[in-house]
Structures are given as C-alpha cells and as structure tokens.
Amino acid sequence: PGIGPKVVGAAYCPHDGHVNPLYLMRALQNGLNRNGGVCLANAAVRSIDKIGNSIRVGTAKGDFECQRIVLAAGLAPMVGLQQSLKPQKGQIIVTEKLDQQMALPSLLLRQTDEGGLMIGDSHEDTGFETSVRPNIVSGIADRALATLPALADVGVVRSWAALRVMSKDGYPIYDQSEAMPGAFAISCHSGVTLSAAHAFDLAGYIAEASLGQELDGFSQRRFNV
C-alpha cells in the first residue's frame, strides 16, 4: 500500500529481514560478558608474535596469549596475510518516528522498531572520505519519494555517511595464516548480514583451526590469478 506509480516491479524473498545493528551489537556484547569475555576498549595492538604453541598479542593495555586469534580490523599483515580491500562510502537518511509505514524491509528503505525510517542505497568510491554530500542525500530522498510518495510530508532528523569494507568482488575474505597457525583474518560486508553464518558455522571452523574446504573460494588466493 502507498507504493508510487513510478515503481514498476519488485523482488521478494521470504528469507529477507532487517537487523537493528545497535541491538545486535548490544546482544553480542551481553553474550560476550555472560560467557566470561572481556571487551577492552582503546587498546591498540602493537605486536602479534608466535610464542611456542601460543599467540601473544601486545597491546597498549598489556600482553595477552591465546590459541586462536581473529583479526577483523585490518591487521592481517601482522600475521603474514594480505587482504585486498577498499572502502566504499554509503549515506543514510533517518526520518522522524512514524506509525507503521512498511511491513517489510527493502534495499532502499526500512522502518525500525522505534518508528523511524532508515533510507539509503548510495555507493561511492571516495577513499576514506566520510562527509555527507547534499547531492547524494537529495538523490536518495528522490528515490524514496518515488517509492513512497507519502514521505513528502515526513521530516528528516539526521543523516550520516560511513564506509563499507569491500573486497574486489564484494564477497567475504576468510584466511588462516600459514606463518602463524591459529591466526585468522576476516573481512566482509556486511558483518551484520553474515553474523548468523559466522556464529553457527565459521566459529566452529576457527575453534578447530581449519576453515574447511567449502570456504576455499573465500580465500584471498582467489585474487592471485
């Protein structure tokens, strides 16, 4: 209901859904705490070394030893791995809180539990620059209005830009270091979308120190052709 006349088609999949990343982050942190984990903020990693059968991580807040380590913030070279990554900027518009406008999420816009609409589908190659550009925001708003014309009377409360972590082909990169077994480097977009696969499948492979044959296609090696 309410779809504009310029919309001529759509695709639907019953597996699609929306995850609020703020709620997901809180749930992950609560799970970490319940399982005895510690979140150590503002502790820059200075070194990663192999010490016997353990891996030692030197940080600004002390040294830590472990059997497995997952590098998910661009530190792959410290364990002898390379990952072909580039930043891709996306911009988002958030509206004021509304009664239910959409029962389903879409690639362009979705409504959060609190009532605000999150709108955005931009893809920009601007390096590490993260400024909000009015011409891009205007284009996002135009596409949203063409989809739901009733949004013309809805107020916008904020907008921001952020960077996606993108590989050359857009798919995740999963690798274990040959120089430092037990050290894994993982990069992907989107960690929110893939969180279920990571929790139920990837975590088991990491615990076993083997990524499994079906993940061979996600190695950095696929770019070495």
Short mmCIF file of C-alpha atoms in Angstrom, two decimals:
data_model
loop_
_atom_site.label_atom_id
_atom_site.label_comp_id
_atom_site.label_asym_id
_atom_site.label_seq_id
_atom_site.Cartn_x
_atom_site.Cartn_y
_atom_site.Cartn_z
CA PRO A 1 0.00 0.00 0.00
CA GLY A 2 1.14 3.51 -0.84
CA ILE A 3 3.71 2.49 -3.47
CA GLY A 4 4.20 5.22 -6.07
CA PRO A 5 3.24 4.89 -9.76
CA LYS A 6 6.90 5.04 -10.85
CA VAL A 7 7.54 1.65 -9.23
CA VAL A 8 7.12 -0.93 -11.97
CA GLY A 9 8.27 -4.12 -10.26
CA ALA A 10 9.80 -5.73 -7.20
CA ALA A 11 11.56 -8.88 -5.99
CA TYR A 12 10.55 -10.71 -2.81
CA CYS A 13 12.34 -13.39 -0.79
CA PRO A 14 10.90 -14.87 2.43
CA HIS A 15 14.40 -15.10 3.90
CA ASP A 16 14.99 -11.34 3.78
CA GLY A 17 14.87 -9.45 7.04
CA HIS A 18 16.11 -6.44 8.97
CA VAL A 19 18.52 -6.49 11.91
CA ASN A 20 18.94 -3.37 14.03
CA PRO A 21 22.75 -3.14 14.29
CA LEU A 22 22.57 -1.29 17.62
CA TYR A 23 20.50 -4.08 19.20
CA LEU A 24 22.75 -6.70 17.61
CA MET A 25 25.88 -5.05 19.00
CA ARG A 26 24.34 -4.92 22.47
CA ALA A 27 23.29 -8.57 22.24
CA LEU A 28 26.79 -9.62 21.15
CA GLN A 29 28.37 -7.67 23.99
CA ASN A 30 25.94 -9.15 26.54
CA GLY A 31 26.72 -12.63 25.20
CA LEU A 32 30.45 -11.94 25.46
CA ASN A 33 30.08 -10.85 29.10
CA ARG A 34 27.89 -13.83 30.03
CA ASN A 35 30.48 -16.22 28.62
CA GLY A 36 33.36 -14.69 30.57
CA GLY A 37 34.72 -12.49 27.77
CA VAL A 38 36.20 -9.04 28.27
CA CYS A 39 35.81 -6.08 25.93
CA LEU A 40 38.98 -4.00 26.14
CA ALA A 41 38.45 -0.61 24.54
CA ASN A 42 41.15 1.80 23.36
CA ALA A 43 43.88 -0.86 23.46
CA ALA A 44 45.78 -0.51 20.19
CA VAL A 45 47.53 -3.69 19.06
CA ARG A 46 51.28 -3.14 18.78
CA SER A 47 52.56 -6.63 18.02
CA ILE A 48 51.44 -10.20 17.32
CA ASP A 49 54.01 -12.99 17.82
CA LYS A 50 54.11 -16.77 17.93
CA ILE A 51 55.39 -17.94 21.34
CA GLY A 52 55.67 -21.74 21.39
CA ASN A 53 52.16 -23.07 20.78
CA SER A 54 50.53 -19.77 21.70
CA ILE A 55 49.97 -16.43 20.02
CA ARG A 56 50.94 -13.37 22.01
CA VAL A 57 49.23 -10.05 21.34
CA GLY A 58 50.95 -6.94 22.65
CA THR A 59 48.56 -4.04 23.26
CA ALA A 60 48.56 -0.62 24.86
CA LYS A 61 46.91 -2.24 27.89
CA GLY A 62 49.14 -5.27 28.30
CA ASP A 63 50.04 -8.56 26.65
CA PHE A 64 47.64 -11.46 26.05
CA GLU A 65 48.22 -15.06 24.98
CA CYS A 66 45.76 -17.31 23.16
CA GLN A 67 45.48 -20.35 20.90
CA ARG A 68 43.25 -18.65 18.33
CA ILE A 69 43.03 -15.05 17.25
CA VAL A 70 40.62 -13.43 14.78
CA LEU A 71 41.75 -10.21 13.13
CA ALA A 72 38.72 -8.31 11.89
CA ALA A 73 40.06 -4.76 11.81
CA GLY A 74 42.68 -4.71 9.09
CA LEU A 75 45.68 -6.16 10.98
CA ALA A 76 46.20 -9.12 8.62
CA PRO A 77 49.77 -8.11 7.62
CA MET A 78 50.87 -8.57 11.25
CA VAL A 79 50.37 -12.34 10.85
CA GLY A 80 51.68 -12.61 7.29
CA LEU A 81 48.37 -12.24 5.46
CA GLN A 82 47.20 -9.76 2.85
CA GLN A 83 43.58 -8.87 2.10
CA SER A 84 42.53 -6.93 -0.99
CA LEU A 85 40.12 -4.39 0.44
CA LYS A 86 38.79 -0.97 -0.45
CA PRO A 87 36.45 1.50 1.30
CA GLN A 88 33.04 2.20 -0.22
CA LYS A 89 31.03 5.09 1.17
CA GLY A 90 27.30 4.90 1.81
CA GLN A 91 24.98 7.62 3.10
CA ILE A 92 21.86 7.21 5.23
CA ILE A 93 18.84 9.41 5.96
CA VAL A 94 16.74 8.84 9.10
CA THR A 95 13.22 10.26 9.39
CA GLU A 96 11.14 11.24 12.37
CA LYS A 97 9.27 8.43 14.13
CA LEU A 98 6.10 7.33 12.36
CA ASP A 99 3.28 4.84 12.65
CA GLN A 100 3.91 1.70 10.64
CA GLN A 101 4.53 2.64 7.01
CA MET A 102 6.08 -0.61 5.78
CA ALA A 103 5.63 -4.17 6.95
CA LEU A 104 8.70 -5.38 5.02
CA PRO A 105 12.28 -4.11 4.73
CA SER A 106 13.68 -3.22 1.32
CA LEU A 107 17.10 -2.43 -0.12
CA LEU A 108 16.26 1.28 -0.23
CA LEU A 109 14.32 1.85 2.98
CA ARG A 110 13.20 0.06 6.10
CA GLN A 111 11.40 1.01 9.29
CA THR A 112 12.95 0.37 12.69
CA ASP A 113 11.06 -0.81 15.77
CA GLU A 114 11.18 2.76 17.11
CA GLY A 115 9.30 4.05 14.06
CA GLY A 116 12.00 5.95 12.15
CA LEU A 117 12.65 5.12 8.51
CA MET A 118 16.25 4.40 7.51
CA ILE A 119 16.75 5.33 3.87
CA GLY A 120 19.86 4.83 1.77
CA ASP A 121 21.28 2.95 -1.20
CA SER A 122 24.27 5.03 -2.26
CA HIS A 123 27.64 3.58 -3.28
CA GLU A 124 30.57 5.99 -3.65
CA ASP A 125 34.27 5.41 -4.27
CA THR A 126 35.74 8.37 -2.38
CA GLY A 127 38.59 6.73 -0.49
CA PHE A 128 38.41 7.25 3.25
CA GLU A 129 36.41 10.49 2.99
CA THR A 130 33.16 10.34 5.01
CA SER A 131 31.48 13.73 4.59
CA VAL A 132 27.74 13.94 3.94
CA ARG A 133 27.14 15.26 0.43
CA PRO A 134 23.84 17.08 -0.19
CA ASN A 135 23.61 15.97 -3.83
CA ILE A 136 23.82 12.30 -2.81
CA VAL A 137 21.31 12.78 0.02
CA SER A 138 18.98 14.52 -2.42
CA GLY A 139 19.17 11.58 -4.83
CA ILE A 140 18.40 9.13 -2.00
CA ALA A 141 15.40 11.24 -0.98
CA ASP A 142 14.12 11.43 -4.58
CA ARG A 143 14.21 7.63 -4.94
CA ALA A 144 12.44 7.22 -1.59
CA LEU A 145 9.70 9.67 -2.62
CA ALA A 146 9.21 7.85 -5.91
CA THR A 147 8.75 4.64 -3.90
CA LEU A 148 6.53 6.06 -1.15
CA PRO A 149 5.10 9.46 -2.19
CA ALA A 150 3.59 9.99 1.29
CA LEU A 151 7.13 10.63 2.59
CA ALA A 152 6.92 14.13 1.10
CA ASP A 153 5.40 15.35 4.37
CA VAL A 154 7.83 13.48 6.65
CA GLY A 155 10.66 15.26 8.46
CA VAL A 156 14.30 14.15 8.34
CA VAL A 157 16.07 14.16 11.70
CA ARG A 158 19.62 13.19 10.75
CA SER A 159 21.92 11.92 8.04
CA TRP A 160 25.37 10.39 8.08
CA ALA A 161 27.99 8.71 5.90
CA ALA A 162 30.11 5.66 6.69
CA LEU A 163 32.45 3.24 4.94
CA ARG A 164 31.75 -0.32 3.90
CA VAL A 165 34.63 -2.82 3.96
CA MET A 166 34.64 -4.19 0.42
CA SER A 167 36.75 -6.81 -1.27
CA LYS A 168 37.43 -6.64 -5.02
CA ASP A 169 34.46 -8.90 -5.79
CA GLY A 170 32.24 -7.89 -2.85
CA TYR A 171 32.44 -11.30 -1.15
CA PRO A 172 33.99 -12.05 2.27
CA ILE A 173 37.66 -12.92 2.71
CA TYR A 174 38.44 -15.71 5.21
CA ASP A 175 42.04 -16.86 5.70
CA GLN A 176 44.25 -18.58 8.25
CA SER A 177 47.90 -17.57 8.47
CA GLU A 178 50.42 -20.18 7.33
CA ALA A 179 53.20 -18.34 9.14
CA MET A 180 51.18 -18.22 12.36
CA PRO A 181 48.63 -21.09 12.52
CA GLY A 182 45.70 -20.22 14.74
CA ALA A 183 45.63 -16.63 13.49
CA PHE A 184 42.68 -15.84 11.21
CA ALA A 185 41.94 -12.69 9.22
CA ILE A 186 38.33 -11.99 8.32
CA SER A 187 36.97 -9.08 6.31
CA CYS A 188 33.50 -8.67 4.87
CA HIS A 189 30.49 -6.54 4.16
CA SER A 190 28.17 -6.95 5.84
CA GLY A 191 29.14 -8.39 9.21
CA VAL A 192 25.56 -7.80 10.34
CA THR A 193 24.06 -9.74 7.42
CA LEU A 194 26.56 -12.58 7.80
CA SER A 195 26.51 -12.72 11.61
CA ALA A 196 24.35 -15.86 11.75
CA ALA A 197 26.67 -17.75 9.38
CA HIS A 198 29.67 -16.55 11.35
CA ALA A 199 28.17 -17.57 14.69
CA PHE A 200 26.90 -21.00 13.66
CA ASP A 201 29.42 -22.11 11.01
CA LEU A 202 32.56 -20.02 10.89
CA ALA A 203 33.12 -20.02 14.68
CA GLY A 204 33.30 -23.82 14.68
CA TYR A 205 35.95 -23.83 11.95
CA ILE A 206 38.01 -21.30 13.87
CA ALA A 207 37.76 -23.38 17.06
CA GLU A 208 39.06 -26.37 15.07
CA ALA A 209 41.82 -24.25 13.47
CA SER A 210 40.65 -25.23 9.99
CA LEU A 211 38.45 -23.19 7.68
CA GLY A 212 37.01 -26.18 5.85
CA GLN A 213 37.03 -26.98 2.15
CA GLU A 214 33.80 -25.19 1.31
CA LEU A 215 35.42 -21.88 2.33
CA ASP A 216 38.38 -22.24 -0.05
CA GLY A 217 36.60 -19.99 -2.53
CA PHE A 218 36.59 -17.16 0.03
CA SER A 219 40.37 -17.06 0.46
CA GLN A 220 42.50 -14.12 -0.67
CA ARG A 221 44.07 -16.68 -3.04
CA ARG A 222 41.14 -16.23 -5.44
CA PHE A 223 42.60 -12.87 -6.47
CA ASN A 224 46.06 -14.31 -7.24
CA VAL A 225 45.38 -15.07 -10.90
#
